[in-house]
CSV table of C-alpha atoms in Angstrom, one decimal:
chain,number,residue,atom,x,y,z
A,1,UNK,CA,-34.9,-17.7,-9.4
A,2,UNK,CA,-36.3,-21.0,-8.2
A,3,UNK,CA,-34.6,-22.3,-5.2
A,4,UNK,CA,-34.9,-25.9,-3.5
A,5,UNK,CA,-34.7,-25.4,0.4
A,6,UNK,CA,-35.5,-28.2,2.6
A,7,UNK,CA,-37.3,-30.3,0.0
A,8,UNK,CA,-39.5,-27.3,-1.1
A,9,UNK,CA,-39.4,-24.8,-4.1
A,10,UNK,CA,-39.2,-21.2,-3.5
A,11,UNK,CA,-39.2,-18.4,-6.1
A,12,UNK,CA,-36.9,-15.6,-4.8
A,13,UNK,CA,-35.3,-12.4,-6.0
A,14,UNK,CA,-31.8,-13.2,-7.2
A,15,UNK,CA,-28.9,-11.6,-5.3
A,16,UNK,CA,-26.9,-10.5,-8.4
A,17,UNK,CA,-23.9,-8.7,-7.0
A,18,UNK,CA,-22.0,-8.1,-3.8
A,19,UNK,CA,-19.1,-5.7,-2.8
A,20,UNK,CA,-16.7,-7.4,-0.8
A,21,UNK,CA,-13.5,-6.6,1.2
A,22,UNK,CA,-10.3,-8.7,0.9
A,23,UNK,CA,-6.7,-8.6,2.2
A,24,UNK,CA,-3.8,-10.9,2.4
A,25,UNK,CA,-4.0,-13.8,5.0
A,26,UNK,CA,-0.8,-12.3,6.6
A,27,UNK,CA,-2.2,-9.0,7.1
A,28,UNK,CA,-5.6,-10.5,8.4
A,29,UNK,CA,-3.7,-12.6,10.9
A,30,UNK,CA,-2.0,-9.7,12.3
A,31,UNK,CA,-5.0,-7.6,12.5
A,32,UNK,CA,-6.9,-10.5,14.3
A,33,UNK,CA,-4.2,-10.5,17.0
A,34,UNK,CA,-5.3,-7.2,18.3
A,35,UNK,CA,-8.0,-8.6,20.5
A,36,UNK,CA,-5.6,-10.9,22.3
A,37,UNK,CA,-2.9,-8.2,22.7
A,38,UNK,CA,-5.5,-6.0,24.2
A,39,UNK,CA,-6.6,-8.8,26.7
A,40,UNK,CA,-3.1,-9.3,27.5
A,41,UNK,CA,-2.7,-5.8,28.6
A,42,UNK,CA,-1.4,-3.6,25.4
A,43,UNK,CA,-3.2,-0.5,24.5
A,44,UNK,CA,-3.9,0.7,28.1
A,45,UNK,CA,-3.5,4.0,29.5
A,46,UNK,CA,-3.7,5.4,33.0
A,47,UNK,CA,-5.8,3.5,35.6
A,48,UNK,CA,-5.8,0.6,32.8
A,49,UNK,CA,-8.2,2.6,30.7
A,50,UNK,CA,-8.5,1.7,27.1
A,51,UNK,CA,-6.0,3.9,24.9
A,52,UNK,CA,-8.3,4.1,22.1
A,53,UNK,CA,-5.9,6.2,20.1
A,54,UNK,CA,-3.0,3.7,20.4
A,55,UNK,CA,-5.4,0.9,19.2
A,56,UNK,CA,-6.2,3.0,16.1
A,57,UNK,CA,-2.8,3.8,15.4
A,58,UNK,CA,-1.8,0.3,15.6
A,59,UNK,CA,-4.6,-0.8,13.2
A,60,UNK,CA,-3.8,2.1,10.9
A,61,UNK,CA,-0.1,0.9,10.6
A,62,UNK,CA,-1.3,-2.5,9.7
A,63,UNK,CA,-3.8,-1.0,7.1
A,64,UNK,CA,-0.8,0.7,5.4
A,65,UNK,CA,0.8,-2.5,4.6
A,66,UNK,CA,-2.3,-3.3,2.4
A,67,UNK,CA,-2.2,-0.1,0.5
A,68,UNK,CA,0.3,2.1,-1.7
A,69,UNK,CA,-1.4,5.4,-1.2
A,70,UNK,CA,-2.4,7.7,1.6
A,71,UNK,CA,-5.5,9.4,0.3
A,72,UNK,CA,-6.8,12.1,2.5
A,73,UNK,CA,-10.2,11.0,1.5
A,74,UNK,CA,-9.9,7.5,1.6
A,75,UNK,CA,-13.1,5.6,0.9
A,76,UNK,CA,-12.3,2.5,3.0
A,77,UNK,CA,-10.0,3.4,6.0
A,78,UNK,CA,-12.3,3.3,9.0
A,79,UNK,CA,-10.0,2.4,11.8
A,80,UNK,CA,-12.8,3.0,14.5
A,81,UNK,CA,-15.0,0.5,12.7
A,82,UNK,CA,-12.5,-2.4,12.3
A,83,UNK,CA,-11.0,-2.0,15.9
A,84,UNK,CA,-14.4,-2.0,17.4
A,85,UNK,CA,-15.4,-5.1,15.4
A,86,UNK,CA,-12.2,-6.9,16.4
A,87,UNK,CA,-12.5,-6.1,20.0
A,88,UNK,CA,-16.0,-7.3,20.0
A,89,UNK,CA,-14.8,-10.8,18.8
A,90,UNK,CA,-15.2,-10.6,15.2
A,91,UNK,CA,-12.5,-12.6,13.3
A,92,UNK,CA,-11.7,-10.8,9.8
A,93,UNK,CA,-12.6,-12.9,7.0
A,94,UNK,CA,-9.9,-14.6,4.9
A,95,UNK,CA,-10.3,-15.6,1.3
A,96,UNK,CA,-11.3,-19.1,2.2
A,97,UNK,CA,-14.2,-17.8,4.2
A,98,UNK,CA,-15.4,-15.4,1.5
A,99,UNK,CA,-15.1,-18.0,-1.0
A,100,UNK,CA,-17.8,-20.0,1.0
A,101,UNK,CA,-20.0,-17.1,1.1
A,102,UNK,CA,-19.6,-16.5,-2.6
A,103,UNK,CA,-20.2,-20.3,-3.2
A,104,UNK,CA,-23.7,-19.7,-1.3
A,105,UNK,CA,-24.3,-16.6,-3.1
A,106,UNK,CA,-23.9,-18.3,-6.5
A,107,UNK,CA,-26.8,-20.6,-5.7
A,108,UNK,CA,-29.2,-17.8,-5.4
A,109,UNK,CA,-28.1,-15.9,-8.5
A,110,UNK,CA,-24.6,-14.1,-7.9
A,111,UNK,CA,-23.2,-12.9,-11.0
A,112,UNK,CA,-20.5,-10.3,-10.0
A,113,UNK,CA,-18.4,-8.9,-7.0
A,114,UNK,CA,-16.6,-5.7,-6.7
A,115,UNK,CA,-13.5,-5.5,-4.6
A,116,UNK,CA,-13.5,-2.4,-2.5
A,117,UNK,CA,-10.4,-2.9,-0.3
A,118,UNK,CA,-9.1,-2.9,2.3
A,119,UNK,CA,-6.1,-1.2,0.5
A,120,UNK,CA,-4.9,-2.6,-2.9
A,121,UNK,CA,-5.9,-6.1,-4.3
A,122,UNK,CA,-2.4,-6.3,-5.7
A,123,UNK,CA,-0.8,-6.4,-2.4
A,124,UNK,CA,-2.5,-9.8,-2.0
A,125,UNK,CA,0.2,-12.5,-3.0
A,126,UNK,CA,-2.5,-15.1,-3.8
A,127,UNK,CA,-4.4,-12.6,-6.3
A,128,UNK,CA,-4.2,-15.0,-9.2
A,129,UNK,CA,-5.4,-17.9,-7.3
A,130,UNK,CA,-8.5,-15.7,-6.2
A,131,UNK,CA,-8.9,-14.8,-9.8
A,132,UNK,CA,-8.9,-18.5,-11.0
A,133,UNK,CA,-11.5,-19.3,-8.2
A,134,UNK,CA,-13.8,-16.6,-9.4
A,135,UNK,CA,-13.4,-17.6,-13.1
A,136,UNK,CA,-14.1,-21.1,-12.2
A,137,UNK,CA,-17.3,-20.1,-10.3
A,138,UNK,CA,-18.2,-17.8,-13.2
A,139,UNK,CA,-18.3,-14.8,-11.2
A,140,UNK,CA,-17.1,-11.4,-12.8
A,141,UNK,CA,-15.0,-9.3,-10.6
A,142,UNK,CA,-14.6,-5.4,-10.7
A,143,UNK,CA,-11.3,-4.2,-9.1
A,144,UNK,CA,-11.2,-0.9,-7.7
A,145,UNK,CA,-7.5,0.3,-7.8
A,146,UNK,CA,-5.3,3.3,-7.8
A,147,UNK,CA,-3.2,1.5,-10.5
A,148,UNK,CA,0.4,1.9,-9.0
A,149,UNK,CA,1.1,-1.7,-9.6
A,150,UNK,CA,-0.2,-1.5,-13.1
A,151,UNK,CA,2.0,1.5,-14.0
A,152,UNK,CA,5.4,0.8,-12.2
A,153,UNK,CA,7.7,-1.9,-12.9
A,154,UNK,CA,9.2,-2.0,-9.4
A,155,UNK,CA,5.8,-2.0,-7.5
A,156,UNK,CA,4.5,-4.8,-10.0
A,157,UNK,CA,7.6,-6.9,-9.3
A,158,UNK,CA,7.3,-6.4,-5.7
A,159,UNK,CA,3.9,-7.9,-5.7
A,160,UNK,CA,5.7,-11.1,-6.0
A,161,UNK,CA,3.7,-13.0,-8.7
A,162,UNK,CA,5.5,-15.9,-10.3
A,163,UNK,CA,6.9,-15.0,-13.7
A,164,UNK,CA,5.7,-11.1,-13.4
A,165,UNK,CA,8.7,-8.7,-13.6
A,166,UNK,CA,7.0,-5.5,-15.0
A,167,UNK,CA,3.9,-3.6,-14.8
A,168,UNK,CA,3.0,-4.5,-18.6
A,169,UNK,CA,3.5,-8.3,-17.7
A,170,UNK,CA,1.0,-7.6,-14.9
A,171,UNK,CA,-1.4,-6.1,-17.1
A,172,UNK,CA,-1.1,-8.5,-19.8
A,173,UNK,CA,-1.8,-11.4,-17.4
A,174,UNK,CA,-4.9,-9.7,-16.0
A,175,UNK,CA,-6.0,-9.2,-19.6
A,176,UNK,CA,-6.3,-13.1,-19.9
A,177,UNK,CA,-9.1,-13.1,-17.4
A,178,UNK,CA,-12.3,-12.0,-19.3
A,179,UNK,CA,-14.2,-11.8,-16.0
A,180,UNK,CA,-12.0,-8.9,-14.7
A,181,UNK,CA,-12.8,-5.3,-15.1
A,182,UNK,CA,-10.5,-2.5,-13.8
A,183,UNK,CA,-11.9,0.5,-11.9
A,184,UNK,CA,-8.8,2.9,-12.2
A,185,UNK,CA,-8.6,6.0,-9.9
A,186,UNK,CA,-8.9,9.1,-12.0
A,187,UNK,CA,-9.6,12.6,-10.4
A,188,UNK,CA,-7.4,14.6,-12.5
A,189,UNK,CA,-4.8,14.4,-15.2
A,190,UNK,CA,-2.9,17.4,-13.8
A,191,UNK,CA,-0.2,15.9,-11.8
A,192,UNK,CA,-0.2,18.7,-8.9
A,193,UNK,CA,-3.8,18.1,-8.3
A,194,UNK,CA,-4.1,14.3,-8.6
A,195,UNK,CA,-0.9,13.6,-6.5
A,196,UNK,CA,-2.3,15.8,-3.7
A,197,UNK,CA,-5.6,14.1,-3.8
A,198,UNK,CA,-3.9,10.7,-3.2
A,199,UNK,CA,-1.4,11.8,-0.5
A,200,UNK,CA,1.4,11.2,-2.8
A,201,UNK,CA,4.6,10.6,-1.0
A,202,UNK,CA,2.9,10.9,2.4
A,203,UNK,CA,3.7,8.5,5.2
A,204,UNK,CA,5.2,5.8,2.7
A,205,UNK,CA,2.8,6.4,-0.3
A,206,UNK,CA,4.4,6.2,-3.6
A,207,UNK,CA,5.7,9.3,-5.2
A,208,UNK,CA,5.0,10.4,-8.7
A,209,UNK,CA,1.5,8.9,-8.6
A,210,UNK,CA,0.1,10.5,-11.6
A,211,UNK,CA,2.8,9.3,-13.9
A,212,UNK,CA,2.3,5.6,-12.8
A,213,UNK,CA,-1.6,6.1,-13.1
A,214,UNK,CA,-1.3,7.5,-16.6
A,215,UNK,CA,1.1,4.6,-17.7
A,216,UNK,CA,-1.4,2.0,-16.1
A,217,UNK,CA,-4.2,3.6,-18.2
A,218,UNK,CA,-2.3,3.5,-21.5
A,219,UNK,CA,-1.2,-0.4,-20.7
A,220,UNK,CA,-4.8,-1.3,-19.9
A,221,UNK,CA,-6.0,0.2,-23.2
A,222,UNK,CA,-3.0,-1.5,-25.1
A,223,UNK,CA,-4.3,-4.8,-23.8
A,224,UNK,CA,-8.0,-4.2,-24.7
A,225,UNK,CA,-9.8,-3.5,-21.5
A,226,UNK,CA,-11.7,-0.8,-23.3
A,227,UNK,CA,-12.3,-3.0,-26.4
A,228,UNK,CA,-16.0,-2.7,-27.4
A,229,UNK,CA,-16.1,-6.2,-28.5
A,230,UNK,CA,-15.4,-7.4,-24.7
A,231,UNK,CA,-17.8,-5.0,-23.2
A,232,UNK,CA,-17.1,-2.2,-20.7
A,233,UNK,CA,-14.1,-3.5,-18.7
A,234,UNK,CA,-12.4,-0.2,-17.9
A,235,UNK,CA,-13.6,2.8,-15.8
A,236,UNK,CA,-12.1,5.8,-14.3
A,237,UNK,CA,-13.2,6.6,-10.8
A,238,UNK,CA,-13.4,10.3,-10.2
A,239,UNK,CA,-14.1,10.2,-6.6
A,240,UNK,CA,-14.1,12.4,-4.8
A,241,UNK,CA,-15.2,15.2,-7.1
A,242,UNK,CA,-14.4,18.5,-5.7
A,243,UNK,CA,-14.8,22.1,-7.0
A,244,UNK,CA,-11.3,22.2,-7.8
A,245,UNK,CA,-11.7,19.3,-10.3
A,246,UNK,CA,-15.4,19.2,-11.4
A,247,UNK,CA,-14.9,21.2,-14.5
A,248,UNK,CA,-12.1,18.8,-15.6
A,249,UNK,CA,-14.3,15.8,-14.8
A,250,UNK,CA,-16.9,17.0,-17.3
A,251,UNK,CA,-14.3,16.9,-19.9
A,252,UNK,CA,-13.0,13.7,-18.8
A,253,UNK,CA,-16.3,12.1,-18.9
A,254,UNK,CA,-16.7,13.0,-22.5
A,255,UNK,CA,-13.4,11.9,-23.6
A,256,UNK,CA,-13.6,8.6,-21.8
A,257,UNK,CA,-17.1,7.8,-23.0
A,258,UNK,CA,-16.0,8.3,-26.5
A,259,UNK,CA,-13.2,5.8,-25.8
A,260,UNK,CA,-15.5,3.2,-24.3
A,261,UNK,CA,-14.3,3.9,-20.6
A,262,UNK,CA,-16.8,4.7,-18.1
A,263,UNK,CA,-16.4,7.6,-15.6
A,264,UNK,CA,-17.5,7.0,-12.2
A,265,UNK,CA,-18.4,10.2,-10.5
A,266,UNK,CA,-20.3,10.6,-7.3
A,267,UNK,CA,-19.3,14.0,-5.8
A,268,UNK,CA,-21.6,13.4,-2.8
A,269,UNK,CA,-20.0,10.0,-1.7
A,270,UNK,CA,-19.3,10.1,2.0
A,271,UNK,CA,-17.6,7.1,3.7
A,272,UNK,CA,-14.3,6.2,5.4
A,273,UNK,CA,-12.0,9.1,6.0
A,274,UNK,CA,-14.2,11.2,3.9
A,275,UNK,CA,-17.2,11.1,6.3
A,276,UNK,CA,-16.4,15.0,7.1
A,277,UNK,CA,-16.3,15.7,3.6
A,278,UNK,CA,-19.7,17.5,3.6
A,279,UNK,CA,-18.7,20.1,6.1
A,280,UNK,CA,-15.5,20.7,4.2
A,281,UNK,CA,-17.3,21.1,1.2
A,282,UNK,CA,-19.8,23.5,2.6
A,283,UNK,CA,-16.9,25.5,3.9
A,284,UNK,CA,-15.5,25.8,0.5
A,285,UNK,CA,-18.8,27.8,-0.4
A,286,UNK,CA,-18.5,29.9,2.7
A,287,UNK,CA,-14.8,31.1,2.1
A,288,UNK,CA,-13.8,30.6,-1.3
A,289,UNK,CA,-14.4,34.0,-3.0
A,290,UNK,CA,-14.1,32.6,-6.5
A,291,UNK,CA,-16.9,29.8,-6.0
A,292,UNK,CA,-19.2,32.4,-4.2
A,293,UNK,CA,-18.9,34.8,-7.2
A,294,UNK,CA,-19.6,31.8,-9.7
A,295,UNK,CA,-22.7,30.4,-7.9
A,296,UNK,CA,-24.1,33.3,-6.0
A,297,UNK,CA,-23.2,36.6,-7.8
A,298,UNK,CA,-25.3,38.7,-5.6
A,299,UNK,CA,-24.0,37.0,-2.4
A,300,UNK,CA,-27.5,36.4,-1.2
A,301,UNK,CA,-27.5,32.5,-0.6
A,302,UNK,CA,-26.4,30.3,2.2
A,303,UNK,CA,-23.5,28.1,1.8
A,304,UNK,CA,-25.9,25.2,1.4
A,305,UNK,CA,-27.7,26.7,-1.5
A,306,UNK,CA,-24.5,27.6,-3.0
A,307,UNK,CA,-23.3,23.9,-2.8
A,308,UNK,CA,-26.5,22.5,-4.2
A,309,UNK,CA,-26.2,25.0,-7.2
A,310,UNK,CA,-22.6,23.7,-7.9
A,311,UNK,CA,-23.9,20.1,-7.9
A,312,UNK,CA,-26.9,20.8,-10.2
A,313,UNK,CA,-24.4,22.6,-12.5
A,314,UNK,CA,-22.0,19.8,-12.5
A,315,UNK,CA,-24.6,17.2,-13.1
A,316,UNK,CA,-26.3,19.2,-15.8
A,317,UNK,CA,-23.1,19.6,-17.6
A,318,UNK,CA,-22.2,16.0,-17.4
A,319,UNK,CA,-25.8,15.3,-18.7
A,320,UNK,CA,-25.6,17.8,-21.5
A,321,UNK,CA,-22.6,15.6,-22.9
A,322,UNK,CA,-24.6,12.5,-22.4
A,323,UNK,CA,-27.5,13.9,-24.5
A,324,UNK,CA,-25.1,15.2,-26.9
A,325,UNK,CA,-23.6,11.6,-27.5
A,326,UNK,CA,-27.2,10.1,-27.5
A,327,UNK,CA,-26.5,8.2,-24.2
A,328,UNK,CA,-29.7,9.5,-22.9
A,329,UNK,CA,-32.4,12.2,-23.4
A,330,UNK,CA,-34.3,14.7,-21.3
A,331,UNK,CA,-37.6,12.7,-21.6
A,332,UNK,CA,-35.9,9.7,-20.5
A,333,UNK,CA,-34.3,11.5,-17.3
A,334,UNK,CA,-37.6,13.1,-16.4
A,335,UNK,CA,-39.1,9.6,-16.5
A,336,UNK,CA,-36.5,7.5,-14.7
A,337,UNK,CA,-34.7,10.3,-12.6
A,338,UNK,CA,-31.1,11.1,-12.6
A,339,UNK,CA,-28.3,8.9,-11.4
A,340,UNK,CA,-26.0,9.6,-8.4
A,341,UNK,CA,-23.3,8.5,-10.7
A,342,UNK,CA,-23.6,11.5,-12.9
A,343,UNK,CA,-24.1,10.5,-16.6
A,344,UNK,CA,-23.9,6.7,-15.9
A,345,UNK,CA,-26.6,4.1,-15.1
A,346,UNK,CA,-28.1,4.1,-11.7
A,347,UNK,CA,-26.4,2.0,-9.3
A,348,UNK,CA,-28.1,-1.4,-8.9
A,349,UNK,CA,-26.5,-2.2,-5.5
A,350,UNK,CA,-29.5,-1.1,-3.5
A,351,UNK,CA,-31.8,-3.5,-5.5
A,352,UNK,CA,-29.6,-6.3,-6.2
A,353,UNK,CA,-27.0,-6.8,-3.7
A,354,UNK,CA,-25.1,-6.3,-0.3
A,355,UNK,CA,-21.7,-5.3,1.0
A,356,UNK,CA,-19.9,-7.9,3.0
A,357,UNK,CA,-16.9,-6.3,5.0
A,358,UNK,CA,-13.9,-7.9,6.5
A,359,UNK,CA,-15.4,-8.5,10.0
A,360,UNK,CA,-18.6,-10.1,8.4
A,361,UNK,CA,-20.6,-7.2,8.9
A,362,UNK,CA,-23.3,-6.9,6.1
A,363,UNK,CA,-24.3,-3.4,4.9
A,364,UNK,CA,-26.8,-2.1,2.3
A,365,UNK,CA,-24.1,-0.6,0.0
A,366,UNK,CA,-20.7,1.1,0.4
A,367,UNK,CA,-22.4,4.3,1.1
A,368,UNK,CA,-22.2,3.3,4.5
A,369,UNK,CA,-23.7,4.9,7.5
A,370,UNK,CA,-25.4,4.4,10.9
A,371,UNK,CA,-28.6,2.4,10.2
A,372,UNK,CA,-27.5,0.8,7.0
A,373,UNK,CA,-26.3,-2.4,8.6
A,374,UNK,CA,-28.3,-5.5,7.6
A,375,UNK,CA,-26.6,-7.9,9.8
A,376,UNK,CA,-23.7,-7.8,12.3
A,377,UNK,CA,-22.0,-10.8,11.2
A,378,UNK,CA,-22.8,-12.9,8.1
A,379,UNK,CA,-21.6,-16.1,10.1
A,380,UNK,CA,-24.6,-15.9,12.5
A,381,UNK,CA,-27.0,-17.0,10.0
A,382,UNK,CA,-27.3,-18.2,6.5
A,383,UNK,CA,-26.7,-16.0,3.6
A,384,UNK,CA,-30.2,-16.6,2.1
A,385,UNK,CA,-31.8,-15.6,5.3
A,386,UNK,CA,-29.7,-12.4,5.5
A,387,UNK,CA,-30.5,-11.6,1.9
A,388,UNK,CA,-34.2,-12.2,2.1
A,389,UNK,CA,-34.4,-10.3,5.5
A,390,UNK,CA,-32.5,-7.2,4.1
A,391,UNK,CA,-34.0,-3.9,3.1
A,392,UNK,CA,-32.6,-4.1,-0.4
A,393,UNK,CA,-34.5,-7.4,-1.0
A,394,UNK,CA,-37.8,-5.6,-0.8
A,395,UNK,CA,-36.7,-2.3,-2.5
A,396,UNK,CA,-39.2,-1.1,-4.9
A,397,UNK,CA,-38.3,-1.6,-8.7
A,398,UNK,CA,-39.2,2.0,-9.5
A,399,UNK,CA,-37.0,3.3,-6.6
A,400,UNK,CA,-35.9,7.0,-7.8
A,401,UNK,CA,-33.4,7.4,-4.8
A,402,UNK,CA,-30.3,9.0,-6.0
A,403,UNK,CA,-28.6,7.1,-3.2
A,404,UNK,CA,-30.7,6.0,-0.3
A,405,UNK,CA,-28.1,6.4,2.4
A,406,UNK,CA,-26.7,9.6,1.3
A,407,UNK,CA,-29.7,11.7,0.8
A,408,UNK,CA,-29.9,14.9,3.1
A,409,UNK,CA,-32.2,17.8,2.8
A,410,UNK,CA,-29.8,20.7,3.1
A,411,UNK,CA,-31.8,23.8,2.3
A,412,UNK,CA,-35.0,22.9,3.8
A,413,UNK,CA,-37.2,22.7,0.6
A,414,UNK,CA,-38.7,19.2,1.6
A,415,UNK,CA,-38.3,17.9,-1.8
A,416,UNK,CA,-39.2,14.2,-2.0
A,417,UNK,CA,-37.2,11.9,-4.3
A,418,UNK,CA,-38.5,8.4,-3.2
A,419,UNK,CA,-41.0,7.0,-1.1
A,420,UNK,CA,-39.3,3.6,-0.3
A,421,UNK,CA,-36.1,4.9,1.1
A,422,UNK,CA,-34.9,6.3,4.4
A,423,UNK,CA,-33.4,9.7,4.6
A,424,UNK,CA,-30.7,9.6,7.2
A,425,UNK,CA,-30.1,13.0,9.0
A,426,UNK,CA,-27.0,12.0,10.7
A,427,UNK,CA,-24.8,11.8,7.6
A,428,UNK,CA,-25.0,12.1,4.0
A,429,UNK,CA,-24.5,15.0,1.5
A,430,UNK,CA,-26.8,13.8,-1.5
A,431,UNK,CA,-29.3,16.8,-1.2
A,432,UNK,CA,-32.9,16.0,-2.0
A,433,UNK,CA,-33.1,19.0,-4.2
A,434,UNK,CA,-30.5,17.6,-6.6
A,435,UNK,CA,-32.7,15.7,-9.1
A,436,UNK,CA,-35.2,18.6,-9.4
A,437,UNK,CA,-32.4,21.3,-9.6
A,438,UNK,CA,-30.4,19.3,-12.1
A,439,UNK,CA,-33.3,18.6,-14.5
A,440,UNK,CA,-34.2,22.4,-14.4
A,441,UNK,CA,-30.7,23.5,-15.2
A,442,UNK,CA,-30.3,20.9,-17.9
A,443,UNK,CA,-33.6,21.8,-19.6
A,444,UNK,CA,-32.5,25.6,-19.6
A,445,UNK,CA,-28.9,24.7,-21.1
A,446,UNK,CA,-30.8,22.3,-23.7
A,447,UNK,CA,-33.2,25.3,-24.6
A,448,UNK,CA,-30.4,27.7,-24.9
A,449,UNK,CA,-28.3,25.3,-27.0
A,450,UNK,CA,-25.4,26.4,-25.1
A,451,UNK,CA,-23.2,23.2,-25.8
A,452,UNK,CA,-20.1,25.5,-26.1
A,453,UNK,CA,-20.5,26.2,-22.4
A,454,UNK,CA,-19.9,22.5,-21.5
């Protein structure tokens, strides 16, 4: 893209997409008061020491006003991160601030944004004003949501949108925006499992979640979000994927893809309250007798080796479905590598975008970890300078990384996936062995022709 800067012309790589965080102005105003309240003497313990736990509890209470669920694996709730930034003097961004950033990004190629929190976007009273702004700017938006407002009439009415009394009216109104795609939570269709995975009824979270989510899915289909003529505007987000639901996820993938619905699966995602997910998962392969028997019949492997075998089994099953539906083939996968999002296109965030968080912090992508920050505050220098100076800007086009900020060598085999990405040892559960083992398992399954085992 040619850009005119200070009278000169420059050819730069486009900033095509950004992940963003939003919340209502009222919620942000309340959160921004934490610093002043702290300076006035609140949140102090003995000897005037900072009561960090009290600060985090206060922020968590504010966070709960932005969300309808209490997911134990919450992707976005990072109380430590937000409290630290607020006390350091960061003012959380409002929509008016974010709109200025997106206006600048549009000049260097921005095409789409994804809403990642905090909480539910449907808790923002000015949502349709925001969607109007994005449509006028010709920017597509993908909305991550658990879907309670889209499947429950009372919750939809409580959103406070003028003229909207029911969930169906809310979905119908959203369908009028061709630039809106919905990424709907979908770990399982078994209520007992799904409700537990979203903290159903816990600490103020809504009850009967699966019922509301399923109705939301039906309404989204009714109003054409999976209409092929309008592109792929509907996805099920199966995150996290755990051993309890992984077999169902494979079935869900095949059913959804036949229905023009993408399934987003990334069993190795670590972020938010899920940063301890890896240790929890490894524990499953240390104590769960059924898993040990399934993936280590002779009981000779380490828990890490069993975990990698489960992953490669899951990924290869997904790709068996993808090959059978002619979405891809083995030669293509060998040439291009598998995707961290099993059975879907590789994530392009690492090559084409950045992640703008409420405190203005810029990170490589939502798979956040120590070392992945691009800038402390986007307001400290121009967006263009931030983009050009980012790691993502220079990332190679042939990068084969499954996800650069989540890779980890778990079993000591020193398998290399990519030469242009950093392997972070401090966090991450994406084993370096995964691509190799998945391709081996997939080739074996294809040679056996065991489609019936998928």
